Amino acid sequence: LPPSFLQEFSSYGSLGQNQFSQYYHLPPNYTSSTPPSADEHGSGTGAGAVGYSAVKSEEAASAGPPTGAHPLRLTRCGSPAAAHPLRLTRCGSPAGRGRSLIVHLCCFQRVFLWDLDETIIIFHSLLTGTYAQKFGKDPATMLNLGLQMEELIFELADTHLFFNDLEECDQVHIEDVASDDNGQDLSNYNFMADGFNGSGGAGGAAGAAAGVQGGVEWMRKLAFRYRRLKEIYSSYKGNVGGLLNPIKRELLLRLQSEIENVTDSWLTTALKSLLLIQSRGKCMNVLVTTTQLVPALAKVLLYGLGDVFPIENIYSATKIGKESCFERIVSRFGKKVTYVVIGDGRDEEFAAKQHNMPFWRISTHGDLVSLHQALELDFL
Amino acid sequence: MSMLPTFGFTQEQVACVCEVLQQGGNIERLGRFLWSLPACEHLHKNESVLKAKAVVAFHRGNFRELYKILESHQFSPHNHPKLQQLWLKAHYIEAEKLRGRPLGAVGKYRVRRKFPLPRSIWDGEETSYCFKEKSRSVLREWYTHNPYPSPREKRELAEATGLTTTQVSNWFKNRRQRDRAAEAKERENSENSNSNSHNLSSSMNGNKTLLGSSDDDKTPSGTPDHTSPSPALLLGSNAGLPSLHGLAPPPGPSAIPVPGGADSVHHHHSVHHDTILNSMSSNLVDLGS
């Protein structure tokens, strides 16, 4: 494909280049250029039939920015076009409100479905003492570290990620309420006083009315929050310290380092595999966790995984379970892709079996090391 | 690809790799992976590993090896469909090579008869049909309402099922025939346990057979003894006379073999007592048409 085609993608509409560059490593000769002037297929917006068919031709794909509730979003996987034939697959999520149609220009081969706790990061087992017990560590030290991390997680979630507002209306995926969004500019929007949780600045009757759950206006405010969440995540995923005051920043750095110490570099080892997968370009890392979405985002940011998991690739299975999450992911990436489930057992193993997906169990460091070796040897 | 000094993968991990490479269609790589496995007997009896070996053997055209693997180990049901496909495809390919040209449906049927699925990959019950379950259920549903769809209805059915009208026609024809056969067998079974028997039905059958065979036989014009269903043939049995446009020949005993012959097709033996006159008039009628 001519380079200009891919340039058009990388500067697609209002989504910004960051959105794309985080997904993959662009070869150095790709530069972000101005949007294409040609706009023969001006109607290439919106979801549903129009949007979907529009991307079937290369010209249409470069049409104007998305409008309305169903932005048509294009993502490109990063393998050099010459090596692999491009394939268009539809990856809109199935039934339910608020799905934006994500169309992958794909030559995807593998999608790795990762569990979070006790697979990539060690957090929960610090608190419960199971890690200490299993690997012969001092429980008190571990507990202390766990508690400090927990405090940071919930502070970040409450302060910057709207957890107070969103705790009761948890979503599976960041895009799930996007259809209720009206796209208005949020740069000067006051989230503190818009009456979302009934205790808004207006107070009185107006505040109470606006706080009714489920109303159209309330849904819109909900959607604003998730949109802002997305923006915040994308901005700080490589630098969560920017969201914290200097003291907390220091604390976080110390905590990260100490946790790595006592867990014998668990996270570092896991990261090797994650980065290797990411560097392949034809492979994707997806996170499926039983933590609620907002705290999960906080965990990902604080453990430094923001650059590995774009926010669109994070799913919370709290409400619907891992099996259903997997189903959503399969309908997003298609059946031609090979899925590999990586987790420490329980739900993910069962869910993998239900979907006939191969499962790689993580119980010890050795399993993470073997995983990395298998990836290096191209066995996976 | 370098080999590890001590093989670092657990059996579970080996199985996972086998599944991933199979699902990803990376058969070459799978073959290399299998070759690199340590010679541990337990490992090589793992079902995922055996399945992988089967797939690699098929891919390489090593069918002897494939059959050996498929027959050597009792595979769990969820792997049956894929392994059955391997077995069948390999046999089809071998048969086609012998034949020198592609196999049709009948050819494949014969192959399946000759090389039945081993019980290691088949539970004796699982059948895989040619038509999708969805299509089959549409056809079955229709059949219960009307076993004789009109040509237009067949076209509609073809569209609804994604089949051709010929396929639809054949499906209905076969279904009716098999239903009839099943029903006849049912009746035969209940008759055998019954002391009753219907004379009529047995002689009816007899008649049908007789007429059936005469239908199949070529009826030489010079043998008036033959039961001939066709009035034209009756005429023709008088050699030398012109066809329909000519006048009816004077009836002679030889000219009209079994008077009720033609009618028997429709009215069985009840018409045997027809007079010659009757038959003649029917001939005359035919002449006129």
XYZ file of C-alpha atoms in Angstrom:
669
model
C 0.000 0.000 0.000
C 1.262 3.486 -0.696
C 2.483 5.266 2.413
C -0.006 8.069 1.880
C -2.867 5.714 2.644
C -1.483 4.931 6.050
C -0.705 8.544 6.729
C -4.342 9.344 6.245
C -5.184 6.869 8.897
C -2.708 8.102 11.390
C -4.199 11.560 11.326
C -7.789 10.443 11.192
C -10.209 13.083 12.298
C -10.628 14.186 15.823
C -9.295 11.034 17.331
C -5.788 12.330 17.319
C -2.610 10.600 16.513
C -1.924 9.489 20.047
C -4.808 7.134 19.831
C -3.073 5.224 17.152
C 0.526 5.419 18.066
C -0.180 3.768 21.337
C -1.461 0.677 19.615
C 1.604 -0.222 17.758
C 5.036 0.862 16.742
C 4.944 2.832 13.555
C 7.855 2.268 11.258
C 9.993 5.389 11.220
C 9.071 6.489 7.730
C 5.465 7.114 8.711
C 4.874 10.703 9.547
C 1.705 12.209 10.785
C 0.534 14.415 7.998
C -2.372 16.664 7.335
C -5.739 15.096 6.649
C -6.317 14.180 3.054
C -7.882 16.763 0.825
C -9.796 14.313 -1.261
C -13.125 13.555 0.227
C -15.089 11.717 -2.422
C -16.991 9.633 0.045
C -18.058 12.331 2.369
C -20.619 10.227 4.094
C -18.161 7.870 5.616
C -19.261 8.647 9.115
C -21.407 7.098 11.687
C -21.911 3.522 12.627
C -24.136 0.974 11.093
C -24.410 0.233 7.433
C -23.017 3.460 6.113
C -19.983 3.572 8.270
C -19.234 -0.050 7.851
C -19.516 -0.182 4.123
C -17.649 3.053 3.812
C -14.442 1.559 5.038
C -14.486 -1.118 2.454
C -12.913 1.232 0.010
C -9.681 2.869 0.830
C -10.832 6.305 -0.257
C -13.892 6.226 1.905
C -11.844 5.448 4.923
C -10.202 8.807 4.799
C -13.468 10.668 5.033
C -14.251 13.272 7.636
C -14.326 12.963 11.401
C -17.015 10.957 13.117
C -20.177 12.614 14.232
C -22.901 11.831 16.625
C -23.227 9.009 18.997
C -21.551 6.260 17.054
C -18.132 7.405 16.010
C -16.646 5.215 13.362
C -13.202 4.486 14.578
C -10.457 3.016 12.611
C -7.520 1.345 14.122
C -4.626 -0.034 12.294
C -2.398 -2.774 13.431
C 1.212 -1.976 12.936
C 2.670 -4.598 10.702
C 4.291 -3.409 7.521
C 1.700 -3.459 4.815
C 3.983 -5.118 2.353
C 4.413 -8.228 4.433
C 0.791 -8.997 5.094
C -2.406 -8.525 3.148
C -4.698 -6.100 4.853
C -7.975 -7.490 5.939
C -10.996 -5.556 7.070
C -12.775 -6.980 10.029
C -15.602 -5.485 11.921
C -15.090 -5.323 15.605
C -18.091 -3.513 16.968
C -19.192 -5.021 20.224
C -22.508 -6.833 20.178
C -25.872 -5.953 21.649
C -26.364 -3.199 24.091
C -26.141 0.484 24.194
C -23.208 2.666 23.536
C -21.176 0.668 21.149
C -18.950 2.502 18.815
C -18.040 0.587 15.756
C -14.361 -0.182 15.901
C -13.194 -1.458 12.572
C -9.838 -3.092 12.466
C -7.736 -3.025 9.382
C -6.393 -6.342 10.310
C -3.868 -8.841 9.623
C -4.094 -9.934 13.183
C -2.843 -13.298 14.117
C -3.060 -13.500 17.845
C -4.944 -11.812 20.621
C -3.663 -12.458 24.122
C -6.299 -12.200 26.835
C -4.573 -11.354 30.087
C -5.865 -11.531 33.612
C -4.551 -8.729 35.814
C -4.203 -9.659 39.457
C -1.688 -12.317 40.305
C -0.917 -12.759 36.644
C 0.670 -9.511 35.626
C 0.638 -7.617 38.902
C 0.845 -8.783 42.457
C -1.618 -6.839 44.515
C -4.483 -8.787 45.993
C -2.304 -11.588 47.267
C -0.198 -9.058 49.130
C -3.234 -8.227 51.213
C -4.479 -11.751 51.737
C -1.077 -13.170 52.609
C -1.266 -15.895 50.002
C 1.758 -14.645 48.117
C 3.818 -14.544 51.296
C 2.702 -18.015 52.178
C 3.307 -19.488 48.771
C 6.724 -17.999 48.208
C 7.988 -17.811 51.746
C 7.980 -14.086 52.269
C 7.329 -12.005 55.325
C 3.556 -11.504 55.490
C 3.723 -8.298 57.463
C 5.940 -6.579 54.934
C 3.775 -7.698 52.083
C 0.606 -6.611 53.806
C 2.068 -3.205 54.469
C 3.031 -2.738 50.861
C -0.339 -3.963 49.744
C -2.174 -1.538 51.953
C -0.143 1.397 50.756
C -0.776 0.482 47.171
C -4.456 0.028 47.843
C -4.649 3.484 49.303
C -2.998 4.955 46.252
C -5.301 3.063 43.944
C -8.479 4.298 45.539
C -7.188 7.794 46.000
C -6.355 8.030 42.327
C -9.687 6.498 41.425
C -11.653 8.907 43.572
C -9.688 12.044 42.822
C -9.110 11.784 39.112
C -11.171 8.929 37.768
C -14.667 9.784 38.993
C -14.887 6.651 41.082
C -17.238 8.283 43.549
C -19.662 9.032 40.756
C -19.170 5.872 38.797
C -18.944 3.202 41.452
C -22.614 2.392 41.229
C -22.845 2.464 37.471
C -19.954 0.315 36.566
C -19.346 -0.515 32.940
C -17.618 -3.328 31.188
C -15.783 -1.203 28.695
C -14.931 2.465 28.319
C -17.070 2.818 25.199
C -20.198 1.282 26.644
C -22.020 4.541 27.280
C -20.613 6.468 24.339
C -23.929 6.385 22.513
C -25.419 8.655 25.146
C -22.741 11.231 24.539
C -23.555 14.290 22.480
C -19.967 15.137 21.697
C -20.027 18.601 23.208
C -16.827 20.297 24.186
C -15.816 19.405 27.721
C -12.804 21.628 28.154
C -14.681 23.990 30.449
C -17.167 21.540 31.821
C -17.534 21.489 35.573
C -17.893 17.895 36.626
C -18.078 18.844 40.269
C -21.212 20.882 39.894
C -23.274 19.387 37.123
C -25.690 17.706 39.493
C -24.773 14.211 38.447
C -24.910 12.628 41.845
C -27.765 14.688 43.154
C -25.573 16.846 45.343
C -24.564 19.286 42.659
C -23.711 22.924 43.220
C -27.122 24.084 42.100
C -28.784 22.383 45.005
C -32.479 22.492 45.633
C -35.030 21.195 43.188
C -32.925 21.577 40.118
C -30.063 19.600 41.615
C -32.336 16.851 42.826
C -34.048 16.494 39.498
C -30.779 16.301 37.655
C -29.594 13.592 40.004
C -32.240 11.103 38.925
C -30.555 8.040 37.646
C -31.472 6.798 34.227
C -32.804 9.994 32.797
C -31.514 11.130 29.442
C -29.647 14.037 30.917
C -28.110 11.893 33.570
C -26.958 9.386 30.968
C -25.329 12.173 29.051
C -23.422 13.275 32.122
C -22.378 9.711 32.673
C -21.093 9.557 29.139
C -19.136 12.780 29.675
C -17.372 11.217 32.595
C -16.328 8.176 30.656
C -15.156 10.366 27.843
C -13.093 12.466 30.196
C -11.778 9.269 31.764
C -10.586 8.171 28.385
C -8.829 11.459 27.833
C -7.139 11.351 31.195
C -5.991 7.785 30.756
C -4.605 8.470 27.328
C -2.770 11.541 28.531
C -1.205 10.052 31.616
C -0.757 6.429 30.736
C 2.945 6.911 30.301
C 3.302 9.244 33.215
C 0.867 8.648 36.027
C 3.075 10.722 38.296
C 1.677 13.752 36.551
C -1.620 13.072 38.291
C -0.080 12.881 41.732
C 1.402 15.442 44.044
C 5.157 15.223 44.568
C 4.874 13.303 47.819
C 2.614 10.681 46.344
C 4.812 10.519 43.293
C 7.767 9.646 45.473
C 5.711 7.136 47.413
C 4.587 5.454 44.240
C 8.083 5.109 42.896
C 9.254 3.613 46.154
C 6.298 1.266 46.329
C 6.783 0.027 42.788
C 10.394 -0.718 43.454
C 9.769 -2.459 46.765
C 6.964 -4.572 45.423
C 9.213 -5.673 42.606
C 11.826 -6.605 45.177
C 9.624 -8.739 47.367
C 7.929 -10.398 44.414
C 11.212 -11.272 42.740
C 10.483 -8.984 39.813
C 7.165 -10.529 38.975
C 5.872 -7.523 37.063
C 9.128 -7.021 35.206
C 9.037 -10.607 34.019
C 5.437 -10.330 32.901
C 6.231 -7.101 31.109
C 8.801 -8.865 28.957
C 6.091 -10.972 27.394
C 3.677 -8.069 27.098
C 6.223 -5.923 25.298
C 7.333 -8.722 23.037
C 3.739 -9.279 21.974
C 3.234 -5.584 21.458
C 6.334 -5.301 19.315
C 5.086 -7.955 16.943
C 2.447 -5.710 15.510
C 0.227 -8.519 14.389
C -0.581 -9.395 17.951
C -2.631 -7.645 20.570
C -2.723 -7.534 24.350
C -6.169 -7.328 25.910
C -6.879 -7.096 29.613
C -9.851 -8.875 31.157
C -10.111 -8.377 34.888
C -12.664 -9.032 37.591
C -11.895 -5.674 39.141
C -14.368 -2.909 38.413
C -13.381 -0.799 35.449
C -12.373 2.408 37.200
C -10.199 0.800 39.886
C -8.747 -1.423 37.173
C -7.695 1.660 35.244
C -6.124 3.011 38.394
C -4.213 -0.205 38.947
C -3.009 -0.261 35.367
C -1.780 3.315 35.609
C -0.103 2.904 38.968
C 1.663 -0.302 38.041
C 2.980 1.376 34.903
C 1.054 -0.687 32.390
C -0.645 2.219 30.656
C 1.535 2.009 27.582
C 0.883 -1.682 27.181
C -2.907 -1.563 27.333
C -4.753 1.118 25.398
C -7.958 1.897 27.207
C -10.052 0.257 24.518
C -8.375 -3.010 25.328
C -9.450 -3.095 28.955
C -12.552 -5.041 29.949
C -14.058 -5.450 33.388
C -15.760 -8.762 33.961
C -17.353 -7.762 37.274
C -20.869 -7.506 35.910
C -20.940 -10.021 33.114
C -18.223 -12.561 33.861
C -15.181 -13.541 31.856
C -17.015 -15.840 29.493
C -19.212 -13.010 28.246
C -16.253 -10.694 28.034
C -14.434 -13.180 25.863
C -17.478 -13.392 23.671
C -17.491 -9.649 23.196
C -13.825 -9.689 22.348
C -14.273 -12.463 19.814
C -16.991 -10.544 18.063
C -14.681 -7.551 18.041
C -11.640 -9.204 16.530
C -13.325 -12.002 14.638
C -12.942 -15.718 14.523
C -9.994 -15.868 12.190
C -7.731 -14.693 14.974
C -6.155 -17.120 17.426
C -6.856 -16.266 21.047
C -4.569 -17.190 23.921
C -5.773 -16.826 27.512
C -3.213 -16.135 30.210
C -4.222 -16.223 33.847
C -3.706 -17.741 37.233
C -6.668 -20.075 36.991
C -10.244 -19.985 38.166
C -12.559 -17.970 35.974
C -10.288 -17.472 33.023
C -9.457 -21.137 32.649
C -13.115 -22.071 32.566
C -14.015 -19.220 30.250
C -11.188 -20.228 27.914
C -12.448 -23.777 27.809
C -15.946 -22.625 26.972
C -14.578 -20.775 23.984
C -12.100 -23.441 23.000
C -9.218 -21.049 23.567
C -5.781 -22.328 24.577
C -4.924 -21.441 28.166
C -1.510 -20.638 29.646
C -1.545 -20.945 33.391
C 0.520 -18.578 35.555
C 1.213 -19.938 39.042
C 4.863 -19.134 39.546
C 7.623 -17.003 38.088
C 8.699 -19.992 36.065
C 5.431 -19.864 34.188
C 6.045 -16.258 33.239
C 9.571 -17.105 32.158
C 8.381 -20.055 30.082
C 5.766 -17.835 28.521
C 8.428 -15.410 27.465
C 10.585 -18.181 26.096
C 7.706 -19.644 24.153
C 7.012 -16.222 22.669
C 10.655 -15.682 21.777
C 10.820 -19.039 20.067
C 7.679 -18.209 18.122
C 5.820 -21.104 19.670
C 2.992 -18.787 20.611
C 15.345 -21.825 16.532
C 17.479 -22.945 19.404
C 16.586 -25.805 21.635
C 16.596 -25.378 25.366
C 19.276 -27.361 27.176
C 16.725 -28.778 29.522
C 13.259 -28.668 28.154
C 11.487 -25.974 30.131
C 7.842 -26.515 29.323
C 5.289 -28.395 31.352
C 2.927 -30.792 29.665
C 0.148 -28.288 30.011
C 2.266 -25.656 28.324
C 3.190 -28.029 25.522
C -0.489 -28.735 25.001
C -1.199 -25.013 24.936
C 1.435 -24.441 22.263
C 0.030 -27.295 20.202
C -3.428 -25.763 20.340
C -2.222 -22.256 19.539
C -0.206 -23.310 16.512
C -2.996 -25.530 15.237
C -5.630 -22.852 15.589
C -3.307 -20.355 14.003
C -2.689 -22.651 11.073
C 1.070 -22.630 11.680
C 1.548 -26.267 10.788
C 5.174 -25.988 9.745
C 6.076 -24.444 13.040
C 3.982 -27.009 14.835
C 5.934 -29.768 13.145
C 9.220 -28.254 14.246
C 7.907 -27.836 17.763
C 6.836 -31.462 17.969
C 10.194 -32.564 16.677
C 11.883 -30.616 19.455
C 9.941 -32.318 22.230
C 11.835 -34.616 24.554
C 11.165 -38.316 24.107
C 8.933 -38.572 27.141
C 6.287 -41.219 26.657
C 3.763 -39.527 28.861
C 4.112 -36.334 26.939
C 3.611 -38.042 23.628
C 0.403 -39.632 24.833
C -1.096 -36.256 25.616
C -4.187 -35.770 23.524
C -3.303 -32.281 22.339
C 0.093 -33.530 21.271
C -1.408 -36.498 19.430
C -3.925 -34.267 17.741
C -1.104 -31.984 16.687
C 0.843 -34.933 15.302
C -2.190 -36.011 13.346
C -2.588 -32.568 11.853
C 1.084 -32.408 10.908
C 0.989 -35.878 9.379
C -2.011 -34.895 7.286
C -0.376 -31.672 6.238
C 2.670 -33.578 5.072
C 0.628 -36.174 3.223
C 1.923 -38.833 5.541
C -1.393 -40.669 5.639
C -0.131 -43.997 6.967
C 1.171 -42.171 9.994
C -2.075 -40.231 10.288
C -4.244 -43.344 10.316
C -1.969 -44.956 12.839
C -2.262 -42.002 15.207
C -6.025 -41.764 14.824
C -6.504 -45.432 15.543
C -3.997 -45.687 18.337
C -5.616 -43.536 20.976
C -9.080 -42.992 22.333
C -9.787 -39.324 21.700
C -12.287 -37.312 23.693
C -15.550 -36.394 21.973
C -14.847 -32.729 21.567
C -11.948 -33.572 19.278
C -13.926 -36.066 17.205
C -15.247 -33.755 14.506
C -11.847 -32.408 13.531
C -10.203 -35.827 13.568
C -13.026 -37.395 11.592
C -12.495 -34.754 8.968
C -8.805 -35.587 8.782
C -9.529 -39.300 8.403
C -12.079 -38.776 5.677
C -10.162 -36.150 3.760
C -7.055 -38.317 3.717
C -8.987 -41.308 2.386
C -10.728 -39.176 -0.214
C -7.419 -37.824 -1.408
C -5.942 -41.303 -1.680
C -8.988 -42.561 -3.573
C -8.838 -39.616 -5.923
C -5.214 -40.317 -6.634
C -6.063 -43.866 -7.568
C -9.034 -42.758 -9.607
C -7.120 -40.045 -11.352
C -9.968 -37.589 -11.046
C -11.994 -35.905 -8.277
C -14.505 -37.874 -6.297
C -18.216 -37.180 -6.543
C -20.733 -37.738 -3.776
C -21.141 -41.404 -4.638
C -17.427 -41.960 -4.786
C -17.020 -40.447 -1.363
C -19.830 -42.575 -0.048
C -18.038 -45.657 -1.250
C -14.841 -44.517 0.402
C -16.669 -44.024 3.695
C -18.103 -47.498 3.397
C -14.755 -49.003 2.649
C -12.915 -47.152 5.405
C -15.371 -46.660 8.237
C -14.442 -44.248 10.987
C -12.510 -45.961 13.746
C -14.194 -45.933 17.124
C -11.233 -44.070 18.560
C -12.488 -40.927 16.847
C -16.171 -41.770 16.489
C -18.753 -42.816 19.038
C -20.861 -44.709 16.558
C -23.580 -42.097 16.652
C -22.177 -38.785 15.557
C -23.192 -38.071 12.004
C -22.059 -35.132 10.028
C -24.509 -34.114 7.389
C -23.862 -32.414 4.115
C -26.476 -29.756 4.593
C -26.329 -27.340 7.475
C -28.583 -28.062 10.421
C -30.440 -24.832 9.753
C -31.268 -25.861 6.195
C -32.243 -29.327 7.253
C -34.626 -28.063 9.885
C -36.297 -25.761 7.357
C -36.801 -28.695 5.018
C -38.072 -30.943 7.799
C -40.500 -28.302 8.993
C -41.842 -27.881 5.481
C -42.136 -31.586 4.979
C -44.438 -31.980 7.952
C -46.836 -29.458 6.406
C -46.580 -30.650 2.822
C -44.377 -33.435 1.506
C -45.043 -32.393 -2.090
C -43.865 -28.840 -2.667
C -44.699 -27.273 -5.985
C -41.896 -26.125 -8.293
C -42.326 -22.595 -7.076
C -42.273 -23.679 -3.471
C -39.139 -25.643 -4.171
C -37.523 -22.530 -5.524
C -38.516 -20.637 -2.411
C -37.140 -23.422 -0.260
C -33.925 -23.393 -2.228
C -33.547 -19.739 -1.530
C -34.390 -20.122 2.140
C -31.899 -22.920 2.635
C -29.115 -21.834 0.319
C -29.421 -25.040 -1.700
C -30.223 -25.618 -5.349
C -33.733 -26.620 -6.428
C -32.316 -29.966 -7.504
C -30.989 -30.519 -4.022
C -34.345 -29.578 -2.557
C -36.179 -31.891 -4.964
C -33.833 -34.731 -4.180
C -34.169 -34.160 -0.474
C -37.960 -34.394 -0.661
C -37.890 -37.365 -3.005
C -35.499 -39.239 -0.745
C -37.412 -38.292 2.334
C -40.707 -39.520 0.915
C -39.144 -42.718 -0.288
C -37.517 -43.389 3.054
C -40.689 -42.570 4.919
C -42.566 -45.011 2.711
C -39.944 -47.668 3.223
C -40.004 -47.103 6.952
C -43.766 -47.252 6.991
C -43.828 -50.418 4.926
C -41.321 -51.992 7.227
C -43.438 -50.900 10.175
C -46.503 -52.449 8.616
C -44.635 -55.612 7.777
C -43.491 -55.913 11.342
C -46.974 -55.446 12.727
C -48.391 -57.839 10.129
C -46.013 -60.547 11.100
C -47.208 -60.282 14.643
C -50.785 -60.132 13.361
C -52.609 -63.199 12.079
C -54.417 -61.048 9.515
C -53.076 -60.591 6.048
C -54.522 -58.669 3.178
C -54.877 -60.687 -0.005
C -55.584 -57.634 -1.930
C -52.464 -55.893 -0.906
C -50.238 -58.859 -1.709
C -51.747 -59.424 -5.112
C -51.688 -55.753 -5.702
C -48.046 -55.885 -5.032
C -47.774 -58.803 -7.353
C -49.468 -56.951 -10.098
C -47.275 -53.994 -9.662
C -44.221 -56.111 -9.909
C -45.430 -57.768 -13.065
C -46.296 -54.518 -14.671
C -43.185 -52.983 -13.365
C -41.017 -55.509 -15.060
C -42.861 -55.237 -18.259
C -42.407 -51.517 -18.119
C -38.725 -51.980 -17.882
C -38.481 -54.583 -20.526
C -38.380 -53.599 -24.038
C -41.619 -54.837 -25.469
C -40.890 -56.313 -28.870
C -43.727 -55.609 -31.228
C -43.831 -59.190 -32.347
C -44.866 -60.671 -29.050
C -48.508 -60.101 -28.481
C -48.468 -62.214 -25.341
C -46.700 -59.508 -23.518
C -48.718 -57.297 -21.209
C -48.321 -53.977 -22.740
C -49.570 -50.844 -21.025
C -49.476 -48.740 -24.091
C -52.342 -48.708 -26.524
C -49.940 -47.652 -29.231
C -48.014 -50.817 -28.717
C -51.165 -52.820 -29.073
C -51.577 -51.305 -32.460
C -47.983 -51.691 -33.301
C -48.158 -55.370 -32.581
C -49.837 -55.700 -35.903
C -46.747 -55.398 -37.902
C -46.725 -53.483 -41.046
C -49.640 -51.264 -40.202
C -49.177 -47.527 -39.957
C -49.204 -45.706 -36.650
C -51.895 -43.658 -35.016
C -53.091 -41.989 -38.122
C -53.947 -45.196 -39.756
C -57.141 -47.042 -39.225
C -57.458 -49.412 -36.359
C -56.723 -52.890 -37.502
C -59.467 -55.440 -37.297
C -59.277 -56.944 -33.919
C -57.923 -60.408 -33.878
C -57.214 -62.495 -30.907
C -53.574 -62.005 -31.399
C -53.767 -58.274 -31.804
C -54.872 -57.532 -28.357
C -52.936 -59.497 -25.855
C -54.287 -59.121 -22.352
C -57.248 -56.840 -22.727
C -57.004 -55.363 -19.334
C -53.297 -54.880 -19.720
C -53.292 -51.179 -20.273
C -55.909 -50.491 -17.705
C -54.324 -52.683 -15.110
C -51.775 -50.020 -14.514
C -54.481 -47.841 -13.088
C -57.282 -50.167 -12.120
C -55.407 -53.292 -11.181
C -56.997 -56.572 -11.990
C -60.538 -55.386 -11.660
C -60.497 -54.552 -15.314
C -59.379 -57.931 -16.453
C -62.866 -58.820 -17.513
C -63.018 -55.962 -19.964
C -64.316 -56.989 -23.288
C -62.368 -56.704 -26.412
C -64.820 -54.121 -27.481
C -63.912 -51.903 -24.580
C -60.255 -52.039 -25.349
C -60.908 -51.347 -28.960
C -62.904 -48.288 -28.206
C -60.144 -46.964 -26.030
C -57.779 -47.530 -28.902
C -60.076 -45.728 -31.243
C -60.243 -42.873 -28.882
C -56.494 -42.723 -28.852
C -56.412 -42.760 -32.574
C -58.580 -39.763 -32.719
C -56.555 -37.689 -30.314
